[in-house]
Amino acid sequence: MNASGLRAKELHERTRIAAIAPTRSTSGAAIYSRKLYSRLPAEIIPGEKPALLVLRNAFGHRVDAYHIQFEYRGFGGFAKSLISLVLLASILSLKRPVVLTFHGIVTPDGLQGRKLKKIVMLAYLASYKLAAHFSSLVVVHSAAMRSALGNHYGITKTVVVPIGTDPARSDVQKSSNPSNLVFYGFVRPGKGVENIILALKQIKRPDTQLVICGGLARGEEAGYLAHLERSVTENSLDGQVKFINRSMTELEKLAYFSEALALVLPYTDRFVEASAVVHDFAGFATPIICSRTPRFAELIDGYDCIKVEPTPAQIAKAITVLQNDKALWTSLANNLLRKTTEESWEEVAKKHLEIYRSVIISQIRNDGS
């Protein structure tokens, strides 16, 4: 066996990865990375630091490949994140193969209403294309994201690996007549939370309760949360709506999801990404009511969710259907639960290990030739 063959065999026994990822608590990519790399031979390097410090840290590790986890403003502000992305991908690729994960794909549709839309889109277009050029492979979380990269950026060396799904919760004792509605996630414009509140007024079942959990990701969006609180009072729903302005504790999750009729996610934004909330809570076997935005493209209407236009009337209609159709409720819950095995974090980690080994072996063969 030649040197390249011996090295390839060794890689199948031991693969070492340095992952450059956000680490702040409000970052979805940070939470994702902690879950993923706890199952892989990898060390996380904080990507928020100046790019030169990140590079020095990365070069200080003896690794076989680098993996960059990129999300909007993940490495700082708008400009810093994009500049860091290109610098890291281009320089790291000189030493080892680079795998790049995009946690969101910016498109013109997703930038509707934003200032300097054309300039912002051009900046993302140039940065994404350059970073992908220096990377051995690009990972995205859904077929919709893959299509967006191809259609808007011309990036085709991609592979779809879903977000990992947390385990099934056998400790959740479901009520025989659930009545809670749960919204979970950072409360911000574009999530459509106001429409769940207004939908509640149209529900005839008086014991229907809504729990809005997550709090603010950005202090400057506090006005939106205040608007929601006023809407609850103005519509005389104080007794039916509860705000939890932080993440739920494990005990709270058990309590609220044991009584949960549905997890309601009526987003109005057009961001092309995948919903971590879906994968975080699939194990609670609670049907999902969601909007028809690209974020939920991986879900199938009538199979593991009910998709609606994010209006109060349509949300109320879907809630009423679940209240009256126990068979549908059970079917949606069971199909959603399948993600806990088919898309478990263990399965996602295995797919990443296969990706790392393929790009490493490919580089070894190229170097050998």
Protein backbone atom coordinates (compact mmCIF):
# COMPACT_ATOMS: atom_id res chain seq x y z
CA MET A 1 0.00 0.00 0.00
CA ASN A 2 1.42 3.43 -0.95
CA ALA A 3 1.69 6.41 1.41
CA SER A 4 -1.62 7.87 0.25
CA GLY A 5 -3.39 4.58 0.89
CA LEU A 6 -1.92 4.27 4.38
CA ARG A 7 -2.93 7.82 5.21
CA ALA A 8 -6.50 7.20 3.98
CA LYS A 9 -6.75 4.09 6.19
CA GLU A 10 -5.53 6.09 9.19
CA LEU A 11 -8.19 8.76 8.58
CA HIS A 12 -10.95 6.18 8.82
CA GLU A 13 -9.67 5.38 12.29
CA ARG A 14 -9.08 8.92 13.50
CA THR A 15 -10.21 12.26 12.06
CA ARG A 16 -9.42 15.58 13.71
CA ILE A 17 -11.43 18.71 12.95
CA ALA A 18 -11.16 22.36 13.94
CA ALA A 19 -14.54 24.09 13.70
CA ILE A 20 -14.78 27.87 13.41
CA ALA A 21 -18.21 28.85 14.71
CA PRO A 22 -20.07 31.57 16.62
CA THR A 23 -20.15 30.98 20.38
CA ARG A 24 -22.51 33.64 21.76
CA SER A 25 -25.60 32.32 23.55
CA THR A 26 -28.13 33.90 21.15
CA SER A 27 -26.57 32.33 18.05
CA GLY A 28 -28.39 29.44 16.43
CA ALA A 29 -25.16 28.29 14.78
CA ALA A 30 -23.47 28.25 18.18
CA ILE A 31 -26.14 25.99 19.69
CA TYR A 32 -26.01 23.78 16.59
CA SER A 33 -22.22 23.52 16.77
CA ARG A 34 -22.16 22.59 20.44
CA LYS A 35 -24.60 19.74 19.81
CA LEU A 36 -22.83 18.52 16.67
CA TYR A 37 -19.23 18.65 17.87
CA SER A 38 -19.99 17.00 21.19
CA ARG A 39 -20.38 13.90 19.00
CA LEU A 40 -17.30 14.40 16.82
CA PRO A 41 -13.50 14.61 17.27
CA ALA A 42 -13.52 18.37 16.93
CA GLU A 43 -12.68 21.53 18.80
CA ILE A 44 -14.67 24.75 18.42
CA ILE A 45 -12.71 27.94 17.74
CA PRO A 46 -14.72 31.12 18.48
CA GLY A 47 -15.36 32.85 15.17
CA GLU A 48 -16.26 36.24 16.67
CA LYS A 49 -12.62 37.09 17.39
CA PRO A 50 -10.60 39.08 14.84
CA ALA A 51 -9.90 36.93 11.79
CA LEU A 52 -6.13 36.95 12.32
CA LEU A 53 -6.54 35.64 15.87
CA VAL A 54 -8.93 32.96 14.62
CA LEU A 55 -6.39 31.93 11.99
CA ARG A 56 -3.55 31.80 14.52
CA ASN A 57 -5.71 29.67 16.80
CA ALA A 58 -6.71 27.38 13.93
CA PHE A 59 -3.13 26.92 12.76
CA GLY A 60 -2.15 26.02 16.31
CA HIS A 61 -4.20 22.82 16.11
CA ARG A 62 -3.01 19.67 14.37
CA VAL A 63 -6.08 18.80 12.32
CA ASP A 64 -7.10 17.06 9.12
CA ALA A 65 -9.75 19.57 8.03
CA TYR A 66 -11.45 22.82 8.97
CA HIS A 67 -15.17 23.44 9.16
CA ILE A 68 -16.61 26.97 9.06
CA GLN A 69 -20.13 27.40 10.48
CA PHE A 70 -21.52 30.63 9.02
CA GLU A 71 -24.74 32.48 9.81
CA TYR A 72 -25.88 36.08 9.30
CA ARG A 73 -23.67 38.36 11.40
CA GLY A 74 -22.29 35.26 13.06
CA PHE A 75 -18.75 36.58 13.34
CA GLY A 76 -19.71 40.13 14.34
CA GLY A 77 -21.37 42.88 12.31
CA PHE A 78 -22.44 42.66 8.69
CA ALA A 79 -19.11 43.66 7.10
CA LYS A 80 -16.87 41.90 9.63
CA SER A 81 -18.72 38.62 9.24
CA LEU A 82 -18.46 38.58 5.45
CA ILE A 83 -14.82 39.68 5.39
CA SER A 84 -13.93 37.07 8.02
CA LEU A 85 -15.75 34.40 6.04
CA VAL A 86 -13.70 35.01 2.89
CA LEU A 87 -10.39 35.42 4.75
CA LEU A 88 -10.88 32.25 6.76
CA ALA A 89 -11.95 30.10 3.82
CA SER A 90 -9.18 31.32 1.52
CA ILE A 91 -6.28 31.11 4.00
CA LEU A 92 -7.31 27.93 5.81
CA SER A 93 -7.69 26.15 2.47
CA LEU A 94 -3.95 26.64 1.87
CA LYS A 95 -3.24 24.21 4.72
CA ARG A 96 -6.16 21.77 4.91
CA PRO A 97 -9.49 21.14 3.14
CA VAL A 98 -12.31 23.42 4.26
CA VAL A 99 -15.94 22.41 4.69
CA LEU A 100 -18.36 25.34 4.84
CA THR A 101 -21.88 25.28 6.29
CA PHE A 102 -24.28 28.10 5.41
CA HIS A 103 -27.00 28.36 8.05
CA GLY A 104 -28.94 30.81 5.91
CA ILE A 105 -29.05 31.87 2.26
CA VAL A 106 -29.65 35.55 1.58
CA THR A 107 -31.95 36.16 -1.40
CA PRO A 108 -33.58 39.30 -2.86
CA ASP A 109 -36.95 38.06 -1.60
CA GLY A 110 -35.60 37.74 1.93
CA LEU A 111 -34.28 41.31 1.84
CA GLN A 112 -37.63 42.91 1.03
CA GLY A 113 -38.02 46.16 2.94
CA ARG A 114 -34.32 46.36 3.87
CA LYS A 115 -32.25 49.46 3.27
CA LEU A 116 -29.60 49.29 0.52
CA LYS A 117 -31.03 45.98 -0.61
CA LYS A 118 -29.00 45.77 -3.84
CA ILE A 119 -25.71 46.57 -2.13
CA VAL A 120 -26.36 44.06 0.65
CA MET A 121 -27.25 41.36 -1.87
CA LEU A 122 -24.11 42.10 -3.91
CA ALA A 123 -21.95 41.84 -0.79
CA TYR A 124 -23.41 38.46 0.11
CA LEU A 125 -23.17 37.26 -3.47
CA ALA A 126 -19.46 38.08 -3.72
CA SER A 127 -18.60 36.74 -0.26
CA TYR A 128 -20.54 33.48 -0.55
CA LYS A 129 -19.15 32.73 -4.02
CA LEU A 130 -15.55 33.43 -2.95
CA ALA A 131 -15.85 31.40 0.25
CA ALA A 132 -17.43 28.49 -1.64
CA HIS A 133 -14.65 28.66 -4.24
CA PHE A 134 -12.01 28.04 -1.57
CA SER A 135 -14.04 25.33 0.16
CA SER A 136 -14.01 21.66 -0.73
CA LEU A 137 -17.73 21.27 -0.06
CA VAL A 138 -20.67 23.39 1.10
CA VAL A 139 -23.23 21.99 3.55
CA VAL A 140 -26.82 23.28 3.78
CA HIS A 141 -29.78 22.04 5.82
CA SER A 142 -32.55 21.64 3.24
CA ALA A 143 -33.24 21.13 -0.45
CA ALA A 144 -34.70 24.66 -0.57
CA MET A 145 -31.39 26.08 0.67
CA ARG A 146 -29.50 24.04 -1.90
CA SER A 147 -31.75 25.35 -4.68
CA ALA A 148 -31.31 28.93 -3.50
CA LEU A 149 -27.52 28.58 -3.56
CA GLY A 150 -27.64 27.22 -7.08
CA ASN A 151 -30.20 29.67 -8.45
CA HIS A 152 -28.94 32.88 -6.84
CA TYR A 153 -25.23 32.20 -6.36
CA GLY A 154 -24.31 29.55 -8.92
CA ILE A 155 -22.86 27.40 -6.12
CA THR A 156 -23.39 23.72 -6.90
CA LYS A 157 -20.80 21.72 -4.91
CA THR A 158 -23.29 21.29 -2.09
CA VAL A 159 -24.67 18.53 0.10
CA VAL A 160 -27.84 18.57 2.22
CA VAL A 161 -27.47 17.52 5.85
CA PRO A 162 -30.50 18.33 8.03
CA ILE A 163 -30.26 19.96 11.41
CA GLY A 164 -29.97 17.30 14.08
CA THR A 165 -33.10 16.41 16.03
CA ASP A 166 -33.11 16.09 19.81
CA PRO A 167 -34.19 12.70 21.25
CA ALA A 168 -37.80 11.67 21.77
CA ARG A 169 -39.11 12.68 25.18
CA SER A 170 -40.55 9.61 26.85
CA ASP A 171 -41.02 11.66 30.03
CA VAL A 172 -43.77 13.80 28.46
CA GLN A 173 -47.16 12.49 29.54
CA LYS A 174 -49.59 13.84 26.94
CA SER A 175 -53.00 15.06 28.03
CA SER A 176 -55.97 13.28 26.48
CA ASN A 177 -57.46 16.68 25.63
CA PRO A 178 -54.58 19.14 25.10
CA SER A 179 -55.39 22.84 24.96
CA ASN A 180 -52.09 24.76 25.07
CA LEU A 181 -50.65 26.58 22.09
CA VAL A 182 -46.91 27.23 22.26
CA PHE A 183 -44.74 29.71 20.38
CA TYR A 184 -41.05 29.13 21.02
CA GLY A 185 -38.13 31.19 19.77
CA PHE A 186 -36.76 34.70 19.92
CA VAL A 187 -39.62 37.19 19.80
CA ARG A 188 -38.98 39.56 16.93
CA PRO A 189 -40.70 41.11 13.90
CA GLY A 190 -41.04 38.55 11.15
CA LYS A 191 -42.14 35.75 13.50
CA GLY A 192 -45.86 36.60 13.15
CA VAL A 193 -46.57 36.26 16.87
CA GLU A 194 -49.21 38.99 16.75
CA ASN A 195 -51.26 36.79 14.44
CA ILE A 196 -51.40 33.94 16.97
CA ILE A 197 -52.73 36.38 19.56
CA LEU A 198 -55.45 37.59 17.21
CA ALA A 199 -56.25 34.00 16.18
CA LEU A 200 -56.92 33.18 19.82
CA LYS A 201 -59.95 35.51 19.79
CA GLN A 202 -61.51 33.35 17.07
CA ILE A 203 -61.15 30.05 18.94
CA LYS A 204 -64.43 28.87 20.47
CA ARG A 205 -62.86 26.56 23.05
CA PRO A 206 -62.49 28.81 26.15
CA ASP A 207 -59.73 26.80 27.83
CA THR A 208 -57.28 27.39 24.95
CA GLN A 209 -54.10 28.94 26.35
CA LEU A 210 -51.12 30.48 24.52
CA VAL A 211 -47.57 30.45 25.87
CA ILE A 212 -45.14 32.81 24.12
CA CYS A 213 -41.63 31.79 25.11
CA GLY A 214 -38.18 33.01 24.11
CA GLY A 215 -37.71 36.67 24.88
CA LEU A 216 -35.63 39.11 22.86
CA ALA A 217 -32.48 38.44 20.85
CA ARG A 218 -31.82 42.15 20.35
CA GLY A 219 -32.55 44.95 22.77
CA GLU A 220 -33.55 47.29 19.96
CA GLU A 221 -36.55 45.04 19.23
CA ALA A 222 -38.09 45.56 22.68
CA GLY A 223 -40.80 47.70 21.09
CA TYR A 224 -42.16 44.64 19.29
CA LEU A 225 -42.52 42.69 22.53
CA ALA A 226 -44.27 45.68 24.11
CA HIS A 227 -46.62 45.79 21.11
CA LEU A 228 -47.53 42.12 21.66
CA GLU A 229 -48.20 42.69 25.35
CA ARG A 230 -50.48 45.64 24.51
CA SER A 231 -52.32 43.53 21.94
CA VAL A 232 -53.06 40.89 24.58
CA THR A 233 -54.53 43.50 26.92
CA GLU A 234 -56.45 45.34 24.20
CA ASN A 235 -58.08 42.07 23.09
CA SER A 236 -58.96 41.05 26.68
CA LEU A 237 -56.75 37.96 26.50
CA ASP A 238 -54.65 38.48 29.63
CA GLY A 239 -56.09 35.33 31.18
CA GLN A 240 -55.23 33.20 28.13
CA VAL A 241 -51.76 34.40 27.15
CA LYS A 242 -48.55 33.98 29.12
CA PHE A 243 -45.16 35.47 28.23
CA ILE A 244 -41.97 33.71 29.29
CA ASN A 245 -39.23 36.12 28.27
CA ARG A 246 -36.41 33.58 28.36
CA SER A 247 -35.83 29.96 27.42
CA MET A 248 -38.02 27.38 29.14
CA THR A 249 -36.54 25.23 31.87
CA GLU A 250 -36.79 21.47 31.39
CA LEU A 251 -39.60 21.31 33.96
CA GLU A 252 -41.51 24.03 32.10
CA LYS A 253 -41.09 22.17 28.81
CA LEU A 254 -42.55 19.04 30.37
CA ALA A 255 -45.44 20.97 31.88
CA TYR A 256 -46.41 23.02 28.83
CA PHE A 257 -45.84 20.38 26.16
CA SER A 258 -47.77 17.72 28.06
CA GLU A 259 -50.79 20.00 27.54
CA ALA A 260 -49.76 21.28 24.10
CA LEU A 261 -52.18 21.02 21.22
CA ALA A 262 -49.69 22.57 18.79
CA LEU A 263 -46.40 24.37 18.39
CA VAL A 264 -47.39 27.43 16.33
CA LEU A 265 -44.75 29.08 14.11
CA PRO A 266 -46.49 31.55 11.76
CA TYR A 267 -43.35 33.32 10.50
CA THR A 268 -43.79 36.05 7.92
CA ASP A 269 -40.14 36.49 6.89
CA ARG A 270 -38.75 35.00 3.68
CA PHE A 271 -35.35 33.88 4.96
CA VAL A 272 -34.08 30.72 3.26
CA GLU A 273 -32.90 28.60 6.15
CA ALA A 274 -34.12 25.71 8.30
CA SER A 275 -35.93 25.94 11.63
CA ALA A 276 -33.92 24.69 14.61
CA VAL A 277 -37.06 24.97 16.75
CA VAL A 278 -38.71 22.21 14.70
CA HIS A 279 -35.81 19.86 15.41
CA ASP A 280 -35.48 20.89 19.05
CA PHE A 281 -39.11 20.02 19.82
CA ALA A 282 -39.96 17.19 17.40
CA GLY A 283 -39.26 14.78 20.24
CA PHE A 284 -42.17 16.20 22.24
CA ALA A 285 -44.59 14.72 19.66
CA THR A 286 -46.57 17.94 19.34
CA PRO A 287 -48.06 18.84 15.93
CA ILE A 288 -46.72 21.95 14.24
CA ILE A 289 -48.76 24.72 12.64
CA CYS A 290 -46.41 26.79 10.47
CA SER A 291 -46.46 29.23 7.60
CA ARG A 292 -45.46 28.51 4.01
CA THR A 293 -42.13 30.31 4.27
CA PRO A 294 -38.86 28.81 2.95
CA ARG A 295 -37.78 28.18 6.56
CA PHE A 296 -40.27 25.30 6.81
CA ALA A 297 -39.78 23.87 3.32
CA GLU A 298 -38.51 20.56 4.72
CA LEU A 299 -41.88 19.94 6.42
CA ILE A 300 -44.74 18.35 4.47
CA ASP A 301 -48.22 19.82 4.82
CA GLY A 302 -50.62 17.21 6.16
CA TYR A 303 -47.83 14.77 7.03
CA ASP A 304 -45.77 16.32 9.82
CA CYS A 305 -47.34 19.79 10.01
CA ILE A 306 -50.25 21.96 8.93
CA LYS A 307 -49.13 24.81 6.70
CA VAL A 308 -51.14 28.02 6.60
CA GLU A 309 -50.97 31.56 5.41
CA PRO A 310 -49.85 33.47 8.53
CA THR A 311 -53.16 35.28 9.09
CA PRO A 312 -55.30 35.11 12.25
CA ALA A 313 -58.17 33.45 10.36
CA GLN A 314 -56.01 30.71 8.82
CA ILE A 315 -54.16 30.03 12.08
CA ALA A 316 -57.47 29.81 13.97
CA LYS A 317 -58.84 27.41 11.35
CA ALA A 318 -55.83 25.09 11.72
CA ILE A 319 -56.09 25.17 15.52
CA THR A 320 -59.78 24.27 15.33
CA VAL A 321 -59.04 21.38 12.97
CA LEU A 322 -56.56 19.91 15.46
CA GLN A 323 -59.00 20.38 18.33
CA ASN A 324 -61.67 18.42 16.48
CA ASP A 325 -59.63 15.76 14.64
CA LYS A 326 -57.78 13.51 17.08
CA ALA A 327 -56.70 11.10 14.33
CA LEU A 328 -54.98 13.88 12.38
CA TRP A 329 -53.39 15.21 15.58
CA THR A 330 -51.94 11.78 16.35
CA SER A 331 -50.73 11.21 12.78
CA LEU A 332 -48.91 14.56 12.62
CA ALA A 333 -47.31 13.99 16.02
CA ASN A 334 -46.10 10.48 15.14
CA ASN A 335 -44.71 11.52 11.77
CA LEU A 336 -42.86 14.43 13.33
CA LEU A 337 -41.46 12.04 15.92
CA ARG A 338 -39.77 10.08 13.13
CA LYS A 339 -37.20 12.87 12.86
CA THR A 340 -35.79 11.85 16.23
CA THR A 341 -34.42 8.66 14.66
CA GLU A 342 -34.06 9.49 10.96
CA GLU A 343 -32.43 12.89 11.62
CA SER A 344 -30.94 12.36 15.08
CA TRP A 345 -27.78 14.20 16.08
CA GLU A 346 -25.97 10.86 15.93
CA GLU A 347 -27.02 10.38 12.30
CA VAL A 348 -26.07 13.96 11.45
CA ALA A 349 -22.65 13.48 13.10
CA LYS A 350 -22.07 10.32 11.05
CA LYS A 351 -22.86 12.20 7.84
CA HIS A 352 -20.40 14.92 8.80
CA LEU A 353 -17.70 12.37 9.51
CA GLU A 354 -18.27 10.89 6.05
CA ILE A 355 -17.98 14.38 4.54
CA TYR A 356 -14.74 15.13 6.39
CA ARG A 357 -13.17 11.85 5.37
CA SER A 358 -14.19 12.27 1.73
CA VAL A 359 -12.67 15.76 1.39
CA ILE A 360 -9.53 14.74 3.30
CA ILE A 361 -8.97 11.63 1.19
CA SER A 362 -9.67 13.63 -1.97
CA GLN A 363 -6.96 16.12 -1.04
CA ILE A 364 -4.52 13.34 -0.18
CA ARG A 365 -5.06 11.79 -3.59
CA ASN A 366 -4.65 15.15 -5.30
CA ASP A 367 -1.46 15.85 -3.38
CA GLY A 368 -0.19 12.38 -4.19
CA SER A 369 -0.75 12.92 -7.88
